[in-house]
């Protein structure tokens, strides 16, 4: 959350893109995303606190962390 807006970083062509999202239910470990992402979008789930919008990133397969959206 930055400046009152919830967001995630989505990977687009090896670039981190900050996307505003609308969140729903939270259970302490998971957060429901109601708006802002599409099925199949790749999001950054680790190290995002060090990212900035437009930063070049290298994707890794996250088999242990994959979540359905």
mmCIF file of C-alpha atoms in Angstrom:
data_model
loop_
_atom_site.group_PDB
_atom_site.id
_atom_site.type_symbol
_atom_site.label_atom_id
_atom_site.label_comp_id
_atom_site.label_asym_id
_atom_site.label_seq_id
_atom_site.Cartn_x
_atom_site.Cartn_y
_atom_site.Cartn_z
ATOM 1 C CA UNK A 1 0.000 0.000 0.000
ATOM 2 C CA UNK A 2 1.424 3.349 -1.031
ATOM 3 C CA UNK A 3 -0.270 6.719 -0.606
ATOM 4 C CA UNK A 4 -3.501 4.981 0.415
ATOM 5 C CA UNK A 5 -3.617 2.804 -2.727
ATOM 6 C CA UNK A 6 -3.162 -0.973 -2.713
ATOM 7 C CA UNK A 7 -0.952 -2.234 -5.523
ATOM 8 C CA UNK A 8 1.054 -5.186 -6.806
ATOM 9 C CA UNK A 9 3.967 -5.392 -9.196
ATOM 10 C CA UNK A 10 3.123 -7.266 -12.378
ATOM 11 C CA UNK A 11 5.837 -8.489 -14.751
ATOM 12 C CA UNK A 12 5.351 -7.250 -18.313
ATOM 13 C CA UNK A 13 8.128 -8.014 -20.817
ATOM 14 C CA UNK A 14 10.683 -8.372 -17.980
ATOM 15 C CA UNK A 15 9.686 -4.999 -16.494
ATOM 16 C CA UNK A 16 8.062 -4.490 -13.070
ATOM 17 C CA UNK A 17 4.842 -2.525 -13.542
ATOM 18 C CA UNK A 18 3.040 -1.168 -10.481
ATOM 19 C CA UNK A 19 -0.667 -1.974 -10.803
ATOM 20 C CA UNK A 20 -3.323 -0.565 -8.454
ATOM 21 C CA UNK A 21 -5.645 -3.282 -7.162
ATOM 22 C CA UNK A 22 -8.868 -3.499 -5.197
ATOM 23 C CA UNK A 23 -8.552 -5.972 -2.346
ATOM 24 C CA UNK A 24 -11.216 -8.103 -0.702
ATOM 25 C CA UNK A 25 -10.922 -10.676 2.058
ATOM 26 C CA UNK A 26 -7.691 -11.096 4.013
ATOM 27 C CA UNK A 27 -6.786 -14.050 6.226
ATOM 28 C CA UNK A 28 -3.333 -13.084 7.467
ATOM 29 C CA UNK A 29 -1.401 -14.837 4.676
ATOM 30 C CA UNK A 30 -3.600 -14.420 1.618
ATOM 31 C CA UNK A 31 -5.336 -11.398 0.179
ATOM 32 C CA UNK A 32 -8.175 -11.596 -2.312
ATOM 33 C CA UNK A 33 -7.695 -9.348 -5.358
ATOM 34 C CA UNK A 34 -11.059 -8.184 -6.700
ATOM 35 C CA UNK A 35 -9.870 -5.831 -9.456
ATOM 36 C CA UNK A 36 -6.642 -4.984 -11.247
ATOM 37 C CA UNK A 37 -5.300 -8.389 -12.318
ATOM 38 C CA UNK A 38 -6.257 -10.849 -15.019
ATOM 39 C CA UNK A 39 -5.951 -14.621 -14.944
ATOM 40 C CA UNK A 40 -2.427 -15.585 -15.963
ATOM 41 C CA UNK A 41 -0.778 -12.308 -14.886
ATOM 42 C CA UNK A 42 2.651 -12.814 -13.336
ATOM 43 C CA UNK A 43 3.085 -10.908 -10.075
ATOM 44 C CA UNK A 44 6.143 -10.382 -7.915
ATOM 45 C CA UNK A 45 5.715 -12.016 -4.513
ATOM 46 C CA UNK A 46 9.147 -11.476 -2.959
ATOM 47 C CA UNK A 47 11.415 -8.441 -2.738
ATOM 48 C CA UNK A 48 8.759 -6.040 -4.009
ATOM 49 C CA UNK A 49 9.594 -3.505 -1.277
ATOM 50 C CA UNK A 50 12.857 -2.799 -3.163
ATOM 51 C CA UNK A 51 11.230 -2.379 -6.582
ATOM 52 C CA UNK A 52 10.223 0.704 -8.472
ATOM 53 C CA UNK A 53 7.818 1.030 -11.378
ATOM 54 C CA UNK A 54 9.621 0.352 -14.667
ATOM 55 C CA UNK A 55 12.528 -1.570 -13.149
ATOM 56 C CA UNK A 56 13.955 -4.426 -15.199
ATOM 57 C CA UNK A 57 13.379 -7.827 -13.550
ATOM 58 C CA UNK A 58 14.255 -11.441 -14.207
ATOM 59 C CA UNK A 59 11.414 -13.918 -13.729
ATOM 60 C CA UNK A 60 11.834 -17.202 -11.906
ATOM 61 C CA UNK A 61 9.363 -20.048 -11.818
ATOM 62 C CA UNK A 62 7.728 -20.026 -8.411
ATOM 63 C CA UNK A 63 6.364 -23.553 -8.277
ATOM 64 C CA UNK A 64 6.060 -23.497 -4.494
ATOM 65 C CA UNK A 65 4.400 -20.101 -4.491
ATOM 66 C CA UNK A 66 2.079 -20.210 -7.471
ATOM 67 C CA UNK A 67 -1.392 -18.993 -6.636
ATOM 68 C CA UNK A 68 -4.537 -18.996 -8.711
ATOM 69 C CA UNK A 69 -5.922 -15.558 -9.450
#
